[in-house]
């Protein structure tokens, strides 16, 4: 796997033009050289009439380097896609369509918005594998806003103006591994047991600050540390740090979350967190790049230019 750039300058150098981006895509898909997705043939030639498209010498199928990626039907240059994905993958706080538009000099807000939406679609529910081993779990309430109001809510017992979130953090080697966040309607035992069922693998141990609620599952061991809310951050340091980062991020990036999109925001936060040390993986995920180790997608097979 080719090294991923560690800085803007390296990125600019590595992906300086369309040909460089196309070569990267080809290398990601065919590290050992071209393989026809239709017949498995290894001989092909680049078409002069269609950019970055290879025609199979055996069956005649034409395959674009964009096929099977998020860039497939886009009219935008590869360099624009690559820059947008790089900015989105490396900005720890995320980047808005307005920022993408101005930084990449795009003509319209709509173009920028569509570009961001397509890249961000990789972040929606990206992590379906359940957590395992030791898992810290807790719940929190975060303020949401409506229209241009300042964040509603505030301190107190009422959940009005707040959205409820359940969090789970895998603890490995004394530190946080992967996380999951789920928007929930209430803190009832049924709801929390449902979160455990969906996010934690059987055989795991969950660590919480409650006696009840999380203990409903027979397949997951429960290790409660009930020591009062003031000290919860000591018993459950990682899930509390995640909540703290989430709240800071929510206020900083979007000036407060909107309830309608809460789970999408949570998915984006989880995507960034779980790939915080693997920017290259984040970059590839955003562009929808399917490496040769993964199965060929249906999308790739039905791509129009693939019909030879
Ligand atoms: Zn072929």
Short mmCIF file of C-alpha atoms and ligand atoms in Angstrom, two decimals:
data_model
loop_
_atom_site.label_atom_id
_atom_site.label_comp_id
_atom_site.label_asym_id
_atom_site.label_seq_id
_atom_site.Cartn_x
_atom_site.Cartn_y
_atom_site.Cartn_z
CA UNK A 1 0.00 0.00 0.00
CA UNK A 2 1.42 3.36 -0.97
CA UNK A 3 2.27 5.74 1.86
CA UNK A 4 -0.36 8.28 2.71
CA UNK A 5 0.71 11.93 2.74
CA UNK A 6 1.34 13.35 6.18
CA UNK A 7 0.87 17.00 5.28
CA UNK A 8 -0.87 19.32 2.85
CA UNK A 9 2.38 19.77 0.95
CA UNK A 10 2.91 16.04 0.60
CA UNK A 11 -0.68 15.65 -0.51
CA UNK A 12 -0.32 18.37 -3.10
CA UNK A 13 2.86 16.74 -4.35
CA UNK A 14 1.42 13.21 -4.49
CA UNK A 15 -1.93 14.14 -6.07
CA UNK A 16 -0.89 17.07 -8.20
CA UNK A 17 -3.07 16.31 -11.24
CA UNK A 18 -5.75 14.04 -12.70
CA UNK A 19 -3.23 11.47 -13.90
CA UNK A 20 -1.72 11.12 -10.42
CA UNK A 21 -5.16 10.61 -8.86
CA UNK A 22 -6.15 8.09 -11.53
CA UNK A 23 -2.90 6.20 -11.02
CA UNK A 24 -3.56 6.05 -7.30
CA UNK A 25 -7.08 4.66 -7.90
CA UNK A 26 -5.74 2.05 -10.31
CA UNK A 27 -3.06 1.02 -7.84
CA UNK A 28 -5.58 0.72 -5.01
CA UNK A 29 -7.79 -1.51 -7.08
CA UNK A 30 -5.16 -3.47 -8.95
CA UNK A 31 -1.95 -3.55 -6.91
CA UNK A 32 -0.68 -6.41 -9.11
CA UNK A 33 -1.84 -4.84 -12.35
CA UNK A 34 -5.15 -4.71 -14.21
CA UNK A 35 -7.67 -7.49 -13.61
CA UNK A 36 -10.94 -7.44 -15.54
CA UNK A 37 -13.90 -7.45 -13.11
CA UNK A 38 -15.92 -9.40 -15.65
CA UNK A 39 -13.72 -12.24 -16.87
CA UNK A 40 -10.65 -11.95 -14.64
CA UNK A 41 -8.45 -11.30 -17.69
CA UNK A 42 -5.18 -9.58 -16.96
CA UNK A 43 -4.57 -7.95 -20.32
CA UNK A 44 -6.09 -4.62 -21.23
CA UNK A 45 -5.33 -1.28 -22.77
CA UNK A 46 -6.11 2.28 -21.81
CA UNK A 47 -8.76 3.87 -24.01
CA UNK A 48 -7.90 7.11 -25.69
CA UNK A 49 -11.54 8.13 -26.02
CA UNK A 50 -12.53 7.58 -22.40
CA UNK A 51 -10.33 8.94 -19.66
CA UNK A 52 -8.82 6.54 -17.14
CA UNK A 53 -10.69 3.60 -18.62
CA UNK A 54 -9.19 0.23 -19.43
CA UNK A 55 -10.63 -2.16 -22.00
CA UNK A 56 -10.21 -5.86 -21.36
CA UNK A 57 -8.32 -7.60 -24.15
CA UNK A 58 -10.25 -10.82 -23.60
CA UNK A 59 -13.92 -9.81 -23.21
CA UNK A 60 -13.88 -6.16 -24.25
CA UNK A 61 -15.39 -4.82 -21.00
CA UNK A 62 -14.42 -1.25 -20.25
CA UNK A 63 -13.66 -0.39 -16.65
CA UNK A 64 -13.08 3.12 -15.34
CA UNK A 65 -10.85 3.69 -12.34
CA UNK A 66 -13.82 5.61 -10.88
CA UNK A 67 -16.21 2.65 -11.11
CA UNK A 68 -17.36 1.37 -7.77
CA UNK A 69 -16.26 4.50 -5.94
CA UNK A 70 -18.25 7.51 -4.79
CA UNK A 71 -16.71 9.43 -7.73
CA UNK A 72 -18.29 7.15 -10.28
CA UNK A 73 -21.03 9.33 -11.73
CA UNK A 74 -19.50 12.62 -10.76
CA UNK A 75 -18.47 15.22 -13.30
CA UNK A 76 -15.99 16.84 -10.93
CA UNK A 77 -12.27 16.33 -11.53
CA UNK A 78 -10.60 13.64 -9.47
CA UNK A 79 -8.37 16.28 -7.89
CA UNK A 80 -11.43 18.03 -6.42
CA UNK A 81 -12.74 14.78 -4.98
CA UNK A 82 -9.34 13.91 -3.56
CA UNK A 83 -8.87 17.32 -1.96
CA UNK A 84 -12.34 17.32 -0.46
CA UNK A 85 -11.89 13.81 0.97
CA UNK A 86 -8.47 14.73 2.32
CA UNK A 87 -9.79 17.85 4.05
CA UNK A 88 -12.73 15.93 5.47
CA UNK A 89 -10.56 13.03 6.64
CA UNK A 90 -7.85 15.11 8.24
CA UNK A 91 -9.74 18.01 9.82
CA UNK A 92 -10.33 16.63 13.27
CA UNK A 93 -13.45 18.75 13.58
CA UNK A 94 -14.85 18.11 10.14
CA UNK A 95 -15.40 20.68 7.43
CA UNK A 96 -18.56 22.34 6.15
CA UNK A 97 -19.81 22.65 2.59
CA UNK A 98 -19.21 26.41 2.79
CA UNK A 99 -15.57 25.82 3.73
CA UNK A 100 -15.12 23.19 1.01
CA UNK A 101 -16.60 25.57 -1.53
CA UNK A 102 -14.28 28.43 -0.68
CA UNK A 103 -11.16 26.30 -0.19
CA UNK A 104 -11.57 24.43 -3.47
CA UNK A 105 -12.95 27.39 -5.41
CA UNK A 106 -16.14 25.57 -6.44
CA UNK A 107 -18.67 27.51 -8.48
CA UNK A 108 -21.78 26.91 -6.45
CA UNK A 109 -22.80 26.04 -2.93
CA UNK A 110 -24.97 23.26 -4.32
CA UNK A 111 -21.98 21.54 -5.92
CA UNK A 112 -20.04 21.78 -2.66
CA UNK A 113 -23.00 20.52 -0.67
CA UNK A 114 -23.52 17.51 -2.95
CA UNK A 115 -19.82 16.71 -2.84
CA UNK A 116 -19.82 16.79 0.97
CA UNK A 117 -23.04 14.78 1.16
CA UNK A 118 -21.61 12.05 -1.06
CA UNK A 119 -18.39 11.85 0.90
CA UNK A 120 -20.25 11.95 4.19
CA UNK A 121 -22.53 9.09 3.13
CA UNK A 122 -19.60 6.76 3.92
CA UNK A 123 -19.90 7.90 7.53
CA UNK A 124 -23.49 6.80 7.96
CA UNK A 125 -23.59 3.75 10.18
CA UNK A 126 -20.13 2.75 9.01
CA UNK A 127 -19.33 0.44 11.91
CA UNK A 128 -21.59 -2.52 12.27
CA UNK A 129 -19.23 -4.94 13.98
CA UNK A 130 -20.12 -5.12 17.68
CA UNK A 131 -17.63 -4.06 20.35
CA UNK A 132 -16.05 -6.81 22.45
CA UNK A 133 -13.89 -7.45 25.50
CA UNK A 134 -14.21 -4.79 28.18
CA UNK A 135 -16.67 -2.06 27.18
CA UNK A 136 -17.43 1.11 29.16
CA UNK A 137 -21.03 2.25 28.74
CA UNK A 138 -22.88 5.34 29.91
CA UNK A 139 -25.54 7.83 28.86
CA UNK A 140 -25.55 11.58 28.51
CA UNK A 141 -27.81 14.43 27.44
CA UNK A 142 -26.59 17.02 24.97
CA UNK A 143 -28.30 20.30 24.05
CA UNK A 144 -29.85 20.78 20.65
CA UNK A 145 -30.96 23.91 18.92
CA UNK A 146 -33.83 24.83 16.69
CA UNK A 147 -33.36 27.23 13.77
CA UNK A 148 -30.99 29.97 14.87
CA UNK A 149 -31.70 29.82 18.55
CA UNK A 150 -28.79 29.42 20.90
CA UNK A 151 -28.42 25.91 22.36
CA UNK A 152 -31.46 25.17 24.50
CA UNK A 153 -31.61 23.38 27.80
CA UNK A 154 -28.96 24.09 30.38
CA UNK A 155 -28.34 22.47 33.70
CA UNK A 156 -31.05 20.61 35.53
CA UNK A 157 -32.98 17.40 35.58
CA UNK A 158 -35.29 18.14 32.69
CA UNK A 159 -34.41 16.62 29.34
CA UNK A 160 -36.31 19.32 27.49
CA UNK A 161 -34.08 20.84 24.85
CA UNK A 162 -31.64 17.97 25.14
CA UNK A 163 -31.04 14.83 23.16
CA UNK A 164 -30.21 11.60 24.91
CA UNK A 165 -27.21 9.62 23.78
CA UNK A 166 -25.89 6.22 24.82
CA UNK A 167 -22.17 5.64 24.41
CA UNK A 168 -19.96 2.55 24.43
CA UNK A 169 -16.17 2.48 24.39
CA UNK A 170 -14.01 -0.59 23.95
CA UNK A 171 -11.13 -0.50 26.42
CA UNK A 172 -7.99 -2.16 25.12
CA UNK A 173 -4.53 -1.92 26.68
CA UNK A 174 -5.86 0.62 29.17
CA UNK A 175 -7.00 3.02 26.45
CA UNK A 176 -9.97 3.60 24.18
CA UNK A 177 -10.40 1.44 21.10
CA UNK A 178 -13.51 1.71 18.94
CA UNK A 179 -16.63 3.53 20.07
CA UNK A 180 -20.36 3.53 19.29
CA UNK A 181 -22.89 6.30 19.91
CA UNK A 182 -26.63 5.92 19.70
CA UNK A 183 -29.44 8.47 19.94
CA UNK A 184 -32.00 7.08 22.39
CA UNK A 185 -35.54 8.16 23.39
CA UNK A 186 -35.09 7.62 27.14
CA UNK A 187 -32.84 6.07 29.79
CA UNK A 188 -35.16 3.14 30.52
CA UNK A 189 -33.90 -0.37 31.13
CA UNK A 190 -35.43 -1.60 27.89
CA UNK A 191 -33.74 1.11 25.84
CA UNK A 192 -30.32 0.55 27.43
CA UNK A 193 -30.62 -3.22 27.11
CA UNK A 194 -31.40 -2.68 23.41
CA UNK A 195 -28.24 -0.62 23.00
CA UNK A 196 -26.17 -3.37 24.64
CA UNK A 197 -27.72 -5.96 22.35
CA UNK A 198 -26.95 -3.92 19.23
CA UNK A 199 -23.46 -2.72 20.08
CA UNK A 200 -21.74 -5.29 22.32
CA UNK A 201 -20.79 -8.82 21.29
CA UNK A 202 -21.89 -11.78 23.44
CA UNK A 203 -19.21 -12.80 25.92
CA UNK A 204 -18.10 -9.22 26.57
CA UNK A 205 -18.09 -7.39 29.90
CA UNK A 206 -19.74 -3.99 30.18
CA UNK A 207 -18.64 -1.53 32.85
CA UNK A 208 -21.26 1.01 33.94
CA UNK A 209 -22.19 3.22 36.89
CA UNK A 210 -25.66 1.68 37.24
CA UNK A 211 -26.97 -1.39 38.99
CA UNK A 212 -29.87 -1.76 36.56
CA UNK A 213 -30.69 -0.97 32.98
CA UNK A 214 -27.64 -2.53 31.39
CA UNK A 215 -27.95 -5.84 33.15
CA UNK A 216 -30.85 -7.18 31.11
CA UNK A 217 -28.72 -9.20 28.71
CA UNK A 218 -27.75 -12.70 29.78
CA UNK A 219 -25.02 -12.94 27.15
CA UNK A 220 -23.03 -9.93 28.35
CA UNK A 221 -21.44 -9.75 31.81
CA UNK A 222 -22.14 -6.59 33.81
CA UNK A 223 -19.59 -4.87 36.04
CA UNK A 224 -21.35 -1.97 37.81
CA UNK A 225 -19.36 0.77 39.59
CA UNK A 226 -22.02 2.73 41.43
CA UNK A 227 -20.20 5.55 43.14
CA UNK A 228 -22.38 8.62 42.56
CA UNK A 229 -22.53 10.91 39.58
CA UNK A 230 -19.75 13.22 40.73
CA UNK A 231 -17.18 10.47 40.45
CA UNK A 232 -18.51 8.73 37.34
CA UNK A 233 -15.68 10.12 35.24
CA UNK A 234 -13.22 8.25 37.46
CA UNK A 235 -14.93 4.87 37.17
CA UNK A 236 -15.65 5.35 33.46
CA UNK A 237 -12.89 7.63 32.19
CA UNK A 238 -13.04 6.81 28.48
CA UNK A 239 -16.74 7.03 27.80
CA UNK A 240 -16.76 10.32 29.71
CA UNK A 241 -13.92 11.66 27.64
CA UNK A 242 -15.78 10.68 24.48
CA UNK A 243 -18.92 12.49 25.67
CA UNK A 244 -16.86 15.55 26.52
CA UNK A 245 -15.22 15.58 23.08
CA UNK A 246 -18.60 15.03 21.43
CA UNK A 247 -20.11 18.06 23.16
CA UNK A 248 -17.16 20.27 22.31
CA UNK A 249 -17.22 19.10 18.70
CA UNK A 250 -20.98 19.62 18.40
CA UNK A 251 -20.75 23.21 19.58
CA UNK A 252 -17.63 24.02 17.60
CA UNK A 253 -18.46 22.59 14.21
CA UNK A 254 -22.12 23.07 13.62
CA UNK A 255 -22.84 25.65 16.31
CA UNK A 256 -24.96 23.08 18.08
CA UNK A 257 -26.61 19.93 16.83
CA UNK A 258 -30.08 19.78 15.35
CA UNK A 259 -32.31 17.04 16.62
CA UNK A 260 -33.43 15.91 13.19
CA UNK A 261 -29.90 14.91 12.19
CA UNK A 262 -28.63 13.70 15.54
CA UNK A 263 -27.82 10.11 14.58
CA UNK A 264 -26.02 11.29 11.43
CA UNK A 265 -23.87 13.65 13.54
CA UNK A 266 -23.15 10.82 15.96
CA UNK A 267 -22.19 8.53 13.07
CA UNK A 268 -19.79 11.17 11.76
CA UNK A 269 -18.22 11.61 15.18
CA UNK A 270 -17.83 7.83 15.55
CA UNK A 271 -16.34 7.56 12.05
CA UNK A 272 -13.70 10.18 12.88
CA UNK A 273 -12.95 8.77 16.29
CA UNK A 274 -12.55 5.18 15.12
CA UNK A 275 -10.20 6.27 12.34
CA UNK A 276 -8.25 8.84 14.32
CA UNK A 277 -5.01 6.95 13.81
CA UNK A 278 -5.75 5.71 10.31
CA UNK A 279 -6.33 8.79 8.16
CA UNK A 280 -5.56 6.81 5.04
CA UNK A 281 -8.39 4.40 5.81
CA UNK A 282 -10.69 7.36 6.46
CA UNK A 283 -9.68 8.95 3.14
CA UNK A 284 -10.31 5.72 1.23
CA UNK A 285 -13.63 5.11 3.01
CA UNK A 286 -14.85 8.61 2.16
CA UNK A 287 -14.06 8.16 -1.52
CA UNK A 288 -15.68 4.73 -1.47
CA UNK A 289 -12.49 3.14 -2.72
CA UNK A 290 -12.80 -0.61 -2.71
CA UNK A 291 -9.39 -2.16 -2.50
CA UNK A 292 -8.60 -5.37 -4.31
CA UNK A 293 -8.77 -7.32 -1.06
CA UNK A 294 -12.47 -6.66 -0.79
CA UNK A 295 -15.13 -8.27 -2.98
CA UNK A 296 -16.19 -6.56 -6.15
CA UNK A 297 -19.33 -4.55 -5.51
CA UNK A 298 -22.58 -4.78 -7.39
CA UNK A 299 -22.14 -1.10 -8.24
CA UNK A 300 -18.86 -1.90 -9.93
CA UNK A 301 -20.45 -4.62 -12.01
CA UNK A 302 -23.36 -2.55 -13.27
CA UNK A 303 -21.28 0.50 -14.08
CA UNK A 304 -22.24 1.69 -17.59
CA UNK A 305 -18.70 1.90 -18.89
CA UNK A 306 -18.22 -1.67 -17.71
CA UNK A 307 -20.55 -2.92 -20.44
CA UNK A 308 -18.12 -3.49 -23.19
ZN1 LIG B 1 -12.63 -9.19 -19.40
#
